[in-house]
Amino acid sequence: MKIFIVEDSSLMHTRIAEAAMSVEGVQITGQAGDLNGVYSGIRSTMPDALIVDIQLLDGSGLAVLKQIKSERPEIKSVVLSNSSTSQYRHVAFMAGADYFLDKSTEFSQLNEILTNWQAHSHSSDPTGLSDAASTPPSVQLNFRGASF
């Protein structure tokens, strides 16, 4: 399974990459922390899954997620954030996130999610999302004055 990391912190990127690479069959196909690198990187590497930080240096990870999901609805995604209020979680799921994890208290669940996706990539449920919430792709998001 190919993973693309959308994260602007090099420390956090390293932590995510280490967790992902500990899952057999997972490979990191790219990473970017700015909008230009994110879009071109995802489109050129065609990953199976994204790990997305909500806030990037020059924009919103949720806007990235919403755009990529509109182009490739099958792509799996985990949103990571230090801002884990119910409002942020709701907006992340509306943007197309399959999972939302608080970086401080829920990061350890990333390995389990990736392991599950990797196991399901060879089963009769190719999405690996049989238990995940689905969201309509045509939802217009507005959060703190920003539209996604």
Short mmCIF file of C-alpha atoms in Angstrom, two decimals:
data_model
loop_
_atom_site.label_atom_id
_atom_site.label_comp_id
_atom_site.label_asym_id
_atom_site.label_seq_id
_atom_site.Cartn_x
_atom_site.Cartn_y
_atom_site.Cartn_z
CA MET A 1 0.00 0.00 0.00
CA LYS A 2 1.38 3.37 -1.04
CA ILE A 3 1.12 6.26 1.45
CA PHE A 4 1.58 9.99 0.89
CA ILE A 5 2.25 12.17 3.97
CA VAL A 6 0.87 15.72 4.05
CA GLU A 7 2.70 17.30 7.00
CA ASP A 8 4.74 20.48 7.40
CA SER A 9 6.61 19.52 10.58
CA SER A 10 9.75 17.49 9.87
CA LEU A 11 9.64 15.95 13.35
CA MET A 12 6.04 14.83 12.89
CA HIS A 13 6.76 13.63 9.35
CA THR A 14 9.52 11.39 10.69
CA ARG A 15 7.22 10.02 13.39
CA ILE A 16 4.47 9.28 10.85
CA ALA A 17 6.90 7.67 8.40
CA GLU A 18 8.36 5.43 11.11
CA ALA A 19 4.88 4.29 12.17
CA ALA A 20 3.81 3.64 8.58
CA MET A 21 6.97 1.80 7.61
CA SER A 22 6.54 -0.56 10.57
CA VAL A 23 3.53 -2.04 8.76
CA GLU A 24 4.54 -4.78 6.33
CA GLY A 25 3.74 -3.89 2.72
CA VAL A 26 3.42 -0.14 3.33
CA GLN A 27 5.67 2.23 1.45
CA ILE A 28 5.93 6.02 1.63
CA THR A 29 5.63 7.28 -1.94
CA GLY A 30 6.00 10.95 -1.08
CA GLN A 31 5.54 13.75 1.37
CA ALA A 32 4.97 17.48 1.23
CA GLY A 33 4.21 20.25 3.67
CA ASP A 34 3.10 22.98 1.27
CA LEU A 35 0.19 23.17 -1.14
CA ASN A 36 2.20 23.10 -4.37
CA GLY A 37 4.16 20.05 -3.30
CA VAL A 38 1.09 18.30 -1.97
CA TYR A 39 -1.02 18.47 -5.11
CA SER A 40 1.77 17.68 -7.56
CA GLY A 41 3.16 14.93 -5.31
CA ILE A 42 -0.15 13.17 -4.82
CA ARG A 43 -1.06 13.37 -8.49
CA SER A 44 2.32 12.05 -9.62
CA THR A 45 2.68 9.21 -7.10
CA MET A 46 -0.97 8.00 -7.04
CA PRO A 47 -0.95 6.76 -3.43
CA ASP A 48 -3.55 4.45 -1.97
CA ALA A 49 -3.81 6.49 1.23
CA LEU A 50 -3.08 9.93 2.65
CA ILE A 51 -2.03 10.95 6.12
CA VAL A 52 -2.98 14.62 6.40
CA ASP A 53 -2.22 17.34 8.93
CA ILE A 54 -5.08 19.85 9.25
CA GLN A 55 -2.88 22.90 9.23
CA LEU A 56 -0.10 23.43 6.71
CA LEU A 57 2.25 26.41 6.47
CA ASP A 58 0.45 27.88 3.49
CA GLY A 59 -3.05 26.44 3.66
CA SER A 60 -5.48 23.85 4.90
CA GLY A 61 -4.92 20.13 4.85
CA LEU A 62 -8.70 19.74 4.85
CA ALA A 63 -8.96 21.71 1.60
CA VAL A 64 -6.32 19.38 0.14
CA LEU A 65 -8.25 16.34 1.34
CA LYS A 66 -11.55 17.58 -0.08
CA GLN A 67 -9.96 18.31 -3.48
CA ILE A 68 -8.14 14.98 -3.71
CA LYS A 69 -11.21 13.03 -2.58
CA SER A 70 -13.25 14.74 -5.32
CA GLU A 71 -10.70 13.51 -7.86
CA ARG A 72 -10.11 10.10 -6.29
CA PRO A 73 -12.95 9.13 -3.93
CA GLU A 74 -11.42 5.70 -3.30
CA ILE A 75 -8.28 7.10 -1.66
CA LYS A 76 -8.12 6.35 2.06
CA SER A 77 -7.22 9.08 4.54
CA VAL A 78 -6.28 9.72 8.14
CA VAL A 79 -6.35 13.29 9.42
CA LEU A 80 -3.98 14.14 12.25
CA SER A 81 -4.23 17.25 14.38
CA ASN A 82 -3.35 18.81 17.70
CA SER A 83 -6.77 20.49 17.52
CA SER A 84 -9.09 17.62 18.25
CA THR A 85 -12.32 19.31 19.21
CA SER A 86 -15.56 17.76 18.03
CA GLN A 87 -15.91 20.66 15.59
CA TYR A 88 -12.55 19.88 13.94
CA ARG A 89 -13.41 16.19 13.82
CA HIS A 90 -16.76 16.91 12.19
CA VAL A 91 -15.23 19.17 9.54
CA ALA A 92 -12.50 16.59 8.82
CA PHE A 93 -15.07 13.85 8.25
CA MET A 94 -17.11 16.18 6.05
CA ALA A 95 -13.97 16.81 3.95
CA GLY A 96 -13.67 13.07 3.38
CA ALA A 97 -11.48 11.78 6.22
CA ASP A 98 -11.87 8.11 7.02
CA TYR A 99 -10.24 8.59 10.43
CA PHE A 100 -9.30 11.54 12.64
CA LEU A 101 -6.56 11.16 15.24
CA ASP A 102 -5.34 13.57 17.88
CA LYS A 103 -1.55 13.72 17.48
CA SER A 104 -0.98 13.78 21.24
CA THR A 105 -3.40 11.15 22.52
CA GLU A 106 -4.43 8.92 19.58
CA PHE A 107 -1.33 8.70 17.39
CA SER A 108 -0.70 5.09 18.41
CA GLN A 109 -3.88 4.09 16.53
CA LEU A 110 -2.27 4.97 13.19
CA ASN A 111 -0.40 1.67 13.04
CA GLU A 112 -3.60 -0.30 13.61
CA ILE A 113 -5.46 1.64 10.91
CA LEU A 114 -2.70 1.11 8.35
CA THR A 115 -2.41 -2.56 9.28
CA ASN A 116 -6.17 -2.98 8.76
CA TRP A 117 -6.07 -1.22 5.39
CA GLN A 118 -3.10 -3.29 4.27
CA ALA A 119 -4.85 -6.53 5.30
CA HIS A 120 -8.03 -5.52 3.48
CA SER A 121 -6.17 -4.58 0.31
CA HIS A 122 -5.96 -8.32 -0.38
CA SER A 123 -9.48 -9.25 0.74
CA SER A 124 -13.02 -9.04 -0.60
CA ASP A 125 -13.34 -5.52 0.94
CA PRO A 126 -10.80 -3.61 -1.16
CA THR A 127 -11.59 -0.32 0.58
CA GLY A 128 -10.76 -1.57 4.06
CA LEU A 129 -13.43 0.86 5.23
CA SER A 130 -16.32 -1.40 6.11
CA ASP A 131 -16.48 0.17 9.60
CA ALA A 132 -15.64 3.78 8.61
CA ALA A 133 -18.15 6.60 8.30
CA SER A 134 -19.02 7.64 4.77
CA THR A 135 -19.65 11.21 3.76
CA PRO A 136 -21.38 12.69 0.75
CA PRO A 137 -18.71 14.15 -1.58
CA SER A 138 -20.73 17.24 -2.53
CA VAL A 139 -20.83 18.88 0.91
CA GLN A 140 -19.71 22.53 1.02
CA LEU A 141 -17.64 23.10 4.14
CA ASN A 142 -17.33 26.38 5.98
CA PHE A 143 -15.20 26.46 9.11
CA ARG A 144 -14.09 29.62 10.87
CA GLY A 145 -14.71 31.69 7.76
CA ALA A 146 -12.83 29.39 5.37
CA SER A 147 -14.66 27.34 2.75
CA PHE A 148 -13.45 23.90 1.76
#
